[in-house]
Amino acid sequence: MMHTAVGWHVELEFQEDETHTRAVAMVRLPDGSEVRAHGHASRHHTDANQPRVGEEIAGARALNELAMQMLTKAHGEIDQASGRTSHPIHV
């Protein structure tokens, strides 16, 4: 049995100001399609300004949304190939 190495490249970009961090996560699939998702974090005015924490939260939320979109995409492809409604895919 021959194994093939397949890789996906996921990109995260951030936009920040004093209190908000927005993240965009994007994965480019081998067929050339792209899936994008967004995440957001807000700093409470009493919290210290820690941009890395905002990036971690917004990034994690964007990646979580990206994962859910990928599951939905896979579910649709299973249904299309089989001609029926498949069981839900759990994370």
Short mmCIF file of C-alpha atoms in Angstrom, two decimals:
data_model
loop_
_atom_site.label_atom_id
_atom_site.label_comp_id
_atom_site.label_asym_id
_atom_site.label_seq_id
_atom_site.Cartn_x
_atom_site.Cartn_y
_atom_site.Cartn_z
CA MET A 1 0.00 0.00 0.00
CA MET A 2 1.43 3.37 -1.03
CA HIS A 3 0.95 6.42 1.18
CA THR A 4 0.72 9.91 -0.26
CA ALA A 5 1.66 12.96 1.77
CA VAL A 6 -0.94 15.70 1.45
CA GLY A 7 -0.60 19.12 3.03
CA TRP A 8 -2.89 22.04 3.59
CA HIS A 9 -1.63 25.55 4.19
CA VAL A 10 -3.65 27.56 6.69
CA GLU A 11 -3.07 31.31 6.90
CA LEU A 12 -4.08 33.58 9.75
CA GLU A 13 -4.11 37.36 9.46
CA PHE A 14 -4.94 39.87 12.18
CA GLN A 15 -6.17 43.44 12.35
CA GLU A 16 -5.90 45.12 15.73
CA ASP A 17 -6.60 48.36 17.48
CA GLU A 18 -6.53 49.30 21.17
CA THR A 19 -9.47 47.11 22.14
CA HIS A 20 -10.35 44.80 19.23
CA THR A 21 -8.63 42.02 17.35
CA ARG A 22 -10.08 40.54 14.17
CA ALA A 23 -8.70 37.37 12.64
CA VAL A 24 -9.19 35.82 9.23
CA ALA A 25 -8.30 32.17 8.76
CA MET A 26 -7.99 30.76 5.27
CA VAL A 27 -7.15 27.29 4.00
CA ARG A 28 -6.25 26.60 0.38
CA LEU A 29 -7.27 23.07 -0.60
CA PRO A 30 -5.49 20.88 -3.16
CA ASP A 31 -8.32 21.42 -5.70
CA GLY A 32 -7.60 25.18 -5.61
CA SER A 33 -10.67 26.11 -3.57
CA GLU A 34 -10.37 28.31 -0.49
CA VAL A 35 -12.37 28.37 2.72
CA ARG A 36 -12.29 31.50 4.90
CA ALA A 37 -13.54 32.18 8.40
CA HIS A 38 -13.44 35.08 10.84
CA GLY A 39 -12.89 35.47 14.57
CA HIS A 40 -13.06 38.44 16.91
CA ALA A 41 -11.82 39.34 20.37
CA SER A 42 -12.49 42.43 22.50
CA ARG A 43 -10.37 43.64 25.38
CA HIS A 44 -12.29 44.67 28.48
CA HIS A 45 -11.28 48.20 29.49
CA THR A 46 -9.96 46.96 32.86
CA ASP A 47 -7.68 44.31 31.28
CA ALA A 48 -4.06 44.97 30.41
CA ASN A 49 -3.31 45.58 26.74
CA GLN A 50 -1.93 42.19 25.64
CA PRO A 51 -2.17 41.99 21.84
CA ARG A 52 -0.94 38.39 21.78
CA VAL A 53 -3.87 37.27 23.94
CA GLY A 54 -6.31 38.98 21.59
CA GLU A 55 -4.65 37.24 18.66
CA GLU A 56 -4.88 33.87 20.40
CA ILE A 57 -8.58 34.30 21.15
CA ALA A 58 -9.56 35.75 17.76
CA GLY A 59 -7.34 33.22 15.97
CA ALA A 60 -8.82 30.29 17.88
CA ARG A 61 -12.34 31.48 17.09
CA ALA A 62 -11.49 31.85 13.40
CA LEU A 63 -9.92 28.37 13.32
CA ASN A 64 -12.95 26.90 15.09
CA GLU A 65 -15.26 28.48 12.53
CA LEU A 66 -12.97 27.22 9.74
CA ALA A 67 -13.21 23.70 11.18
CA MET A 68 -17.00 23.88 11.26
CA GLN A 69 -17.10 25.09 7.64
CA MET A 70 -14.82 22.22 6.61
CA LEU A 71 -17.12 19.71 8.34
CA THR A 72 -20.14 21.21 6.58
CA LYS A 73 -18.29 21.08 3.24
CA ALA A 74 -17.34 17.43 3.78
CA HIS A 75 -20.89 16.57 4.81
CA GLY A 76 -22.25 18.10 1.60
CA GLU A 77 -19.73 16.21 -0.50
CA ILE A 78 -20.64 12.90 1.19
CA ASP A 79 -24.34 13.55 0.57
CA GLN A 80 -23.74 14.56 -3.05
CA ALA A 81 -21.69 11.44 -3.77
CA SER A 82 -24.10 9.06 -2.01
CA GLY A 83 -27.39 10.68 -3.05
CA ARG A 84 -28.68 10.57 0.51
CA THR A 85 -28.43 12.52 3.75
CA SER A 86 -25.54 11.27 5.83
CA HIS A 87 -25.26 11.16 9.60
CA PRO A 88 -23.95 14.31 11.26
CA ILE A 89 -20.18 14.57 11.49
CA HIS A 90 -19.07 15.27 15.05
CA VAL A 91 -16.01 17.24 16.04
#
